[in-house]
Amino acid sequence: MSIFESVELGPPVEVFALNKACNEDSNPNKVNLGVGAYRTNEGKPWILPVVKKAEAAIVADGSLNHEYLPVLGTDNLTSAATTLLLGDDSEAIKSKRAFGVQCLSGTGALRVGAEFLARILNRTTFYYSDPTWENHHKLFVYAGFTEPRTYRYWHQENRTIDFEGMMEDLGQAPEGAVIILHACAHNPTGIDPTQDQWKQIADLCEKRKLFPFFDSAYQGFASGDPNKDAFAVRYFVERGFELFCSQSFAKNFGLYNERIGNLTVVQKDASTSAAVASQITWLIRGMYSNPPAFGSRIVSRVLNDTELRNEWMECIKAMSSRIITMRKALYDELVALKTPGTWEHITNQIGMFSYTGLNEKQVQILIKEFSIYLLKTGRISMCGLNEGNVAYVAKAIHAAVTRE
């Protein structure tokens, strides 16, 4: 008898199961709106030209080798990533009270930060938005948090942010609770607080003595402007908050499989940096020991070279602009079809995803009858839309919504 016979089959990861089903579907009109990865207007993955340049330069650089990187990553990467987040003129960086830690993309940065908060600071309670990226709950619970709680975020009837509900729920959070906040392009809703609302959130966090943990997966990719997308994090830092922020370079560099990210740590002053960094070093040592090099070399080379960085800025503008164009195209098609309901939220939302407001029954109609693959929550990846399929998708949504 095998010791593994008692192991139960785990449930499939929805987004990957959808991707597999779509790949196996023979319908020539099939559309994949599930996977969170950028696609061109031809429906193909896009390697950023600036990334190709950086890759070629790295391969041609005979001085590079395959030695281990430092546990916390290379300074030229972590410094560039932290500066991208906090700004070139950040007082926190100048005073050395902010530093970065190279991690395994945004997921790894969230996990490392959660491990530190649970193991070193003995935090037990964390809050995440309802809805949120499905991995937030798992990452923090697996790290040792024992009190997962949610705060209201999406108002289904109005199809916008439920700011009043959010503030009411966070207003009841116990002192020291960790609050996961999406820095921009909220996943899955695509709805962000206004700048004034961010200020009210900061007021509440300060009053309740809550610890902000920002998740920044779409800086630059959301609006095309990295500075605009960093407003919330920079505002909290300027207010004097101590905080963590996970950064991913999967979307804004198209480096999905390189697993390159950064955890930015912001403290009251630099005196605690050595101790904090040492404890994070031991946590990483016990998990994966050292970060990989190739993705970090690409991001570092681009962000630290003025010409390459400017070219990257044009790339993220191109990606964000195409997504914005597809939002308007879908909205226009639905309006032209006189599809019941309101659809302004599609163009009001930002970033990779749109929370359509479709229910599970309507989602199943789209999948089974039209081979349009999306999450059961009604979240769609706007990157899956293009000029060749947006009318088809709109007609399918219209059919699902009007089905009795």
Coordinates of C-alpha atoms in Angstrom, one line a residue:
M1 CA 0.0 0.0 0.0
S2 CA 1.4 3.4 -1.0
I3 CA 1.6 6.2 1.6
F4 CA 0.1 8.4 -1.0
E5 CA -3.2 6.5 -1.4
S6 CA -5.0 8.6 1.1
V7 CA -4.2 11.8 -0.8
E8 CA -7.3 13.4 -2.2
L9 CA -7.4 15.1 -5.6
G10 CA -7.2 18.8 -5.2
P11 CA -9.6 21.1 -7.1
P12 CA -8.4 22.6 -10.4
V13 CA -7.2 26.2 -10.5
E14 CA -10.0 27.8 -12.4
V15 CA -8.1 30.1 -14.7
F16 CA -5.7 27.3 -15.7
A17 CA -8.5 24.8 -16.2
L18 CA -10.3 27.4 -18.4
N19 CA -7.2 27.9 -20.5
K20 CA -6.8 24.1 -21.0
A21 CA -10.4 23.8 -22.0
C22 CA -10.1 26.7 -24.5
N23 CA -6.9 25.2 -26.0
E24 CA -8.8 21.9 -26.5
D25 CA -11.9 23.5 -28.0
S26 CA -12.2 23.0 -31.8
N27 CA -14.6 26.0 -32.3
P28 CA -12.8 28.4 -34.7
N29 CA -14.6 31.3 -33.0
K30 CA -13.4 30.5 -29.5
V31 CA -12.2 33.4 -27.4
N32 CA -10.1 33.1 -24.2
L33 CA -11.0 35.9 -21.8
G34 CA -9.7 34.1 -18.8
V35 CA -5.9 34.2 -18.8
G36 CA -4.4 37.4 -17.4
A37 CA -1.7 37.9 -20.0
Y38 CA -1.4 40.6 -22.7
R39 CA -2.3 39.7 -26.3
T40 CA -1.9 41.6 -29.5
N41 CA -4.7 42.6 -31.8
E42 CA -4.0 39.3 -33.6
G43 CA -4.5 37.4 -30.4
K44 CA -0.8 36.5 -29.9
P45 CA 1.6 36.9 -27.0
W46 CA 3.8 39.9 -27.3
I47 CA 7.5 40.0 -26.4
L48 CA 8.2 43.7 -25.8
P49 CA 10.9 44.9 -28.3
V50 CA 12.8 46.5 -25.5
V51 CA 12.9 43.2 -23.7
K52 CA 14.3 41.5 -26.8
K53 CA 17.0 44.2 -26.9
A54 CA 17.9 43.6 -23.2
E55 CA 17.9 39.8 -23.7
A56 CA 20.3 40.0 -26.7
A57 CA 22.6 42.3 -24.7
I58 CA 22.6 39.9 -21.7
V59 CA 23.4 36.9 -23.9
A60 CA 26.2 38.7 -25.6
D61 CA 27.7 39.9 -22.3
G62 CA 30.7 37.6 -21.8
S63 CA 31.2 38.9 -18.2
L64 CA 28.0 37.3 -16.9
N65 CA 28.0 33.9 -15.2
H66 CA 25.6 31.5 -13.4
E67 CA 26.8 32.1 -9.9
Y68 CA 24.2 32.4 -7.1
L69 CA 22.7 35.9 -6.6
P70 CA 22.6 37.4 -3.1
V71 CA 19.6 36.1 -1.1
L72 CA 17.8 39.5 -1.3
G73 CA 18.7 39.9 -4.9
T74 CA 21.0 42.4 -6.7
D75 CA 21.1 46.0 -5.6
N76 CA 20.8 47.4 -9.1
L77 CA 17.5 45.5 -9.5
T78 CA 16.0 46.2 -6.1
S79 CA 17.0 49.8 -6.1
A80 CA 15.5 50.4 -9.6
A81 CA 12.3 48.6 -8.7
T82 CA 11.9 50.5 -5.4
T83 CA 12.6 53.8 -7.2
L84 CA 10.0 53.0 -9.9
L85 CA 7.5 52.5 -7.2
L86 CA 8.3 55.4 -4.9
G87 CA 9.6 58.0 -7.4
D88 CA 13.0 59.4 -8.3
D89 CA 12.7 62.1 -5.6
S90 CA 11.4 59.9 -2.8
E91 CA 12.4 61.1 0.6
A92 CA 12.0 57.5 1.9
I93 CA 14.7 56.3 -0.5
K94 CA 17.0 59.3 0.1
S95 CA 16.8 58.7 3.9
K96 CA 17.4 55.0 3.4
R97 CA 14.3 54.0 5.3
A98 CA 13.0 52.2 2.2
F99 CA 14.6 49.2 0.5
G100 CA 13.7 46.4 -1.9
V101 CA 13.9 42.6 -1.8
Q102 CA 14.0 40.6 -5.1
C103 CA 11.2 38.0 -5.0
L104 CA 9.6 35.4 -7.2
S105 CA 7.2 37.9 -8.9
G106 CA 4.4 39.6 -7.1
T107 CA 3.2 36.3 -5.7
G108 CA 6.6 35.6 -4.1
A109 CA 6.7 39.2 -2.7
L110 CA 3.3 38.8 -1.1
R111 CA 4.4 35.5 0.5
V112 CA 7.7 36.8 1.8
G113 CA 6.0 39.8 3.3
A114 CA 3.2 37.7 4.8
E115 CA 5.8 35.3 6.3
F116 CA 7.7 38.2 7.9
L117 CA 4.5 39.7 9.3
A118 CA 3.2 36.4 10.7
R119 CA 6.5 34.9 11.9
I120 CA 8.5 37.9 13.0
L121 CA 5.8 40.4 14.0
N122 CA 3.2 37.8 15.1
R123 CA 0.4 39.4 13.1
T124 CA -2.6 37.1 12.8
T125 CA -5.4 39.1 11.2
F126 CA -5.5 40.3 7.6
Y127 CA -8.2 41.8 5.4
Y128 CA -8.7 41.5 1.7
S129 CA -11.3 43.0 -0.6
D130 CA -14.4 41.1 -1.6
P131 CA -13.8 40.2 -4.4
T132 CA -10.0 40.0 -4.8
W133 CA -7.3 38.0 -6.6
E134 CA -8.1 34.4 -5.4
N135 CA -4.5 33.8 -4.3
H136 CA -4.4 36.5 -1.6
H137 CA -6.3 34.3 0.9
K138 CA -4.2 31.3 0.3
L139 CA -0.8 33.1 0.5
F140 CA -1.5 34.7 3.8
V141 CA -3.1 31.7 5.5
Y142 CA -0.3 29.4 4.3
A143 CA 2.2 32.0 5.7
G144 CA 0.6 31.6 9.2
F145 CA -2.2 34.1 9.4
T146 CA -5.2 32.7 11.3
E147 CA -7.8 35.4 11.0
P148 CA -8.7 36.1 7.4
R149 CA -11.4 38.7 6.9
T150 CA -12.9 40.6 4.0
Y151 CA -14.0 44.2 3.4
R152 CA -16.7 45.1 0.9
Y153 CA -15.5 46.5 -2.4
W154 CA -17.8 45.7 -5.3
H155 CA -21.3 47.0 -5.5
Q156 CA -23.1 44.6 -7.8
E157 CA -26.2 46.7 -8.3
N158 CA -24.3 49.9 -9.2
R159 CA -21.3 48.1 -10.7
T160 CA -18.8 50.3 -9.0
I161 CA -16.8 50.5 -5.8
D162 CA -18.8 50.0 -2.5
F163 CA -16.7 52.7 -0.8
E164 CA -19.1 53.2 2.1
G165 CA -19.1 49.4 2.8
M166 CA -15.3 49.3 2.5
M167 CA -14.9 52.1 5.1
E168 CA -17.4 50.6 7.4
D169 CA -15.7 47.2 7.4
L170 CA -12.1 48.6 7.8
G171 CA -13.4 50.8 10.5
Q172 CA -14.0 47.7 12.6
A173 CA -10.6 46.2 11.9
P174 CA -8.5 45.6 15.1
E175 CA -5.3 47.5 15.7
G176 CA -2.4 46.0 13.9
A177 CA -4.5 44.2 11.3
V178 CA -2.8 43.9 7.9
I179 CA -4.8 45.4 5.0
I180 CA -4.2 44.2 1.5
L181 CA -4.8 47.1 -0.9
H182 CA -4.6 46.9 -4.7
A183 CA -2.2 49.8 -5.7
C184 CA -4.0 50.2 -9.1
A185 CA -6.1 48.3 -11.6
H186 CA -8.0 46.3 -8.9
N187 CA -8.1 42.6 -9.7
P188 CA -10.8 41.5 -10.6
T189 CA -13.0 44.6 -10.7
G190 CA -10.9 47.1 -12.5
I191 CA -12.3 49.8 -10.3
D192 CA -9.9 51.9 -8.1
P193 CA -10.6 54.4 -5.4
T194 CA -10.4 58.1 -6.4
Q195 CA -7.5 60.1 -5.0
D196 CA -9.8 61.6 -2.4
Q197 CA -11.0 58.2 -1.4
W198 CA -7.4 57.0 -1.0
K199 CA -6.9 59.9 1.4
Q200 CA -9.9 58.8 3.4
I201 CA -8.5 55.2 3.5
A202 CA -5.2 56.5 4.7
D203 CA -7.0 58.5 7.4
L204 CA -8.8 55.4 8.6
C205 CA -5.7 53.2 8.5
E206 CA -3.8 55.9 10.6
K207 CA -6.6 56.2 13.1
R208 CA -7.1 52.4 13.5
K209 CA -3.3 51.8 13.4
L210 CA -3.6 49.3 10.5
F211 CA -0.7 48.0 8.4
P212 CA -1.1 48.6 4.7
F213 CA 0.2 45.9 2.4
F214 CA -0.1 47.1 -1.2
D215 CA -0.2 44.7 -4.1
S216 CA 1.2 46.5 -7.2
A217 CA 0.9 44.1 -10.2
Y218 CA 0.1 46.6 -12.9
Q219 CA 2.2 49.8 -12.5
G220 CA 2.4 51.5 -15.9
F221 CA 0.3 48.8 -17.5
A222 CA -2.9 50.2 -16.1
S223 CA -2.8 53.8 -17.3
G224 CA 0.4 53.9 -19.4
D225 CA 1.9 56.2 -16.7
P226 CA 3.9 54.5 -13.9
N227 CA 3.8 57.7 -11.8
K228 CA 0.0 57.9 -12.0
D229 CA -0.4 54.2 -11.2
A230 CA 1.8 54.7 -8.1
F231 CA -0.2 57.5 -6.5
A232 CA -1.7 55.5 -3.7
V233 CA 1.5 54.0 -2.5
R234 CA 3.4 57.2 -2.7
Y235 CA 0.7 59.1 -0.9
F236 CA 0.8 56.6 2.0
V237 CA 4.6 56.8 2.2
E238 CA 4.4 60.6 2.2
R239 CA 2.0 60.4 5.0
G240 CA 4.6 58.6 7.1
F241 CA 3.1 55.0 7.0
E242 CA 5.3 52.0 7.5
L243 CA 4.2 49.5 4.8
F244 CA 5.0 46.7 2.4
C245 CA 4.3 46.7 -1.3
S246 CA 4.7 43.7 -3.6
Q247 CA 5.7 44.5 -7.2
S248 CA 5.3 42.3 -10.2
F249 CA 7.1 42.7 -13.6
A250 CA 5.0 40.0 -15.2
K251 CA 2.4 42.3 -16.9
N252 CA 4.3 45.6 -17.4
F253 CA 7.4 43.8 -18.9
G254 CA 5.6 40.7 -20.3
L255 CA 7.9 38.5 -18.2
Y256 CA 5.2 36.1 -17.0
N257 CA 7.4 33.0 -16.7
E258 CA 10.6 34.7 -15.5
R259 CA 9.0 35.2 -12.0
I260 CA 10.6 38.6 -11.3
G261 CA 9.3 40.8 -8.6
N262 CA 10.2 43.0 -5.7
L263 CA 9.0 43.6 -2.1
T264 CA 9.4 47.2 -1.1
V265 CA 9.8 47.7 2.6
V266 CA 9.1 51.2 4.0
Q267 CA 10.0 52.0 7.7
K268 CA 9.9 55.0 10.0
D269 CA 13.6 55.4 9.8
A270 CA 16.7 53.6 8.6
S271 CA 17.8 52.3 12.0
T272 CA 15.6 49.1 11.6
S273 CA 16.7 48.3 8.1
A274 CA 19.6 45.9 9.0
A275 CA 17.4 43.9 11.4
V276 CA 14.5 43.7 9.0
A277 CA 16.7 42.7 6.1
S278 CA 18.4 40.0 8.2
Q279 CA 15.1 38.4 9.2
I280 CA 13.9 38.4 5.6
T281 CA 17.1 36.9 4.5
W282 CA 16.5 33.9 6.8
L283 CA 12.9 33.5 5.7
I284 CA 14.0 33.4 2.1
R285 CA 16.9 31.1 2.9
G286 CA 14.3 28.6 4.4
M287 CA 12.0 28.8 1.3
Y288 CA 14.0 29.0 -1.9
S289 CA 17.5 30.3 -0.8
N290 CA 18.2 32.6 -3.8
P291 CA 16.3 34.4 -6.6
P292 CA 16.8 33.6 -10.3
A293 CA 18.9 35.9 -12.4
F294 CA 17.6 36.2 -16.0
G295 CA 14.4 38.2 -15.4
S296 CA 16.2 40.5 -12.9
R297 CA 18.9 41.2 -15.4
I298 CA 16.3 42.2 -18.0
V299 CA 14.3 44.5 -15.7
S300 CA 17.5 46.0 -14.2
R301 CA 19.1 46.7 -17.6
V302 CA 15.9 48.4 -18.9
L303 CA 15.2 50.5 -15.8
N304 CA 18.8 51.6 -15.3
D305 CA 19.3 52.7 -19.0
T306 CA 17.6 56.0 -20.0
E307 CA 17.2 55.0 -23.6
L308 CA 15.8 51.6 -22.9
R309 CA 13.6 52.9 -20.1
N310 CA 12.1 55.4 -22.5
E311 CA 11.4 52.7 -25.0
W312 CA 9.8 50.6 -22.3
M313 CA 7.5 53.5 -21.5
E314 CA 6.3 53.5 -25.1
C315 CA 5.7 49.8 -24.8
I316 CA 3.4 50.1 -21.8
K317 CA 1.6 53.0 -23.4
A318 CA 0.9 50.8 -26.4
M319 CA -0.4 48.0 -24.2
S320 CA -2.6 50.1 -22.0
S321 CA -3.9 52.1 -25.0
R322 CA -5.0 48.9 -26.8
I323 CA -6.9 47.7 -23.7
I324 CA -8.6 51.1 -23.4
T325 CA -9.6 50.9 -27.1
M326 CA -11.1 47.4 -26.5
R327 CA -13.1 48.6 -23.5
K328 CA -14.8 51.3 -25.7
A329 CA -15.3 48.9 -28.6
L330 CA -17.1 46.4 -26.3
Y331 CA -19.2 49.1 -24.7
D332 CA -20.1 50.5 -28.1
E333 CA -21.2 47.1 -29.4
L334 CA -23.4 46.4 -26.4
V335 CA -25.0 49.8 -26.6
A336 CA -25.6 49.3 -30.4
L337 CA -27.3 45.9 -29.6
K338 CA -29.4 47.6 -26.9
T339 CA -28.3 45.0 -24.4
P340 CA -30.3 45.4 -21.2
G341 CA -28.6 46.9 -18.3
T342 CA -25.9 49.5 -17.8
W343 CA -22.4 49.0 -19.3
E344 CA -20.6 52.2 -18.5
H345 CA -18.6 50.4 -15.9
I346 CA -16.6 48.6 -18.7
T347 CA -15.1 51.9 -19.8
N348 CA -14.9 53.3 -16.3
Q349 CA -12.8 50.4 -15.2
I350 CA -9.0 50.3 -15.7
G351 CA -6.3 47.7 -16.3
M352 CA -6.3 44.2 -17.6
F353 CA -9.6 43.0 -16.2
S354 CA -13.2 44.0 -16.3
Y355 CA -15.9 42.8 -13.8
T356 CA -18.8 42.5 -16.3
G357 CA -21.6 41.9 -13.8
L358 CA -22.6 38.7 -15.6
N359 CA -23.9 36.0 -13.3
E360 CA -22.8 32.3 -13.3
K361 CA -25.7 31.2 -15.4
Q362 CA -24.8 33.8 -18.1
V363 CA -21.2 32.8 -17.9
Q364 CA -22.0 29.2 -18.6
I365 CA -24.0 30.2 -21.6
L366 CA -21.0 32.0 -23.0
I367 CA -18.7 29.0 -22.4
K368 CA -21.0 26.2 -23.5
E369 CA -22.8 27.8 -26.4
F370 CA -20.3 30.4 -27.7
S371 CA -16.9 29.0 -26.6
I372 CA -16.1 32.2 -24.8
Y373 CA -14.0 31.3 -21.8
L374 CA -14.2 33.5 -18.7
L375 CA -14.2 33.1 -14.9
K376 CA -17.5 32.2 -13.2
T377 CA -17.5 35.6 -11.4
G378 CA -17.9 37.3 -14.8
R379 CA -14.4 38.7 -14.8
I380 CA -12.9 39.0 -18.3
S381 CA -9.4 39.8 -19.4
M382 CA -9.7 42.7 -21.8
C383 CA -6.5 41.5 -23.5
G384 CA -8.4 38.6 -25.0
L385 CA -10.5 41.1 -27.1
N386 CA -9.5 42.3 -30.5
E387 CA -11.0 43.9 -33.6
G388 CA -11.7 40.5 -35.0
N389 CA -13.8 39.1 -32.0
V390 CA -15.2 42.0 -30.1
A391 CA -18.5 42.0 -32.1
Y392 CA -18.9 38.3 -31.6
V393 CA -18.3 38.6 -27.8
A394 CA -20.8 41.4 -27.6
K395 CA -23.5 39.4 -29.4
A396 CA -22.9 36.5 -27.2
I397 CA -23.2 38.6 -24.0
H398 CA -26.4 40.1 -25.4
A399 CA -27.8 36.6 -26.0
A400 CA -26.8 35.5 -22.5
V401 CA -28.3 38.6 -20.8
T402 CA -31.6 38.4 -22.8
R403 CA -32.0 34.6 -22.3
E404 CA -35.1 33.9 -20.2

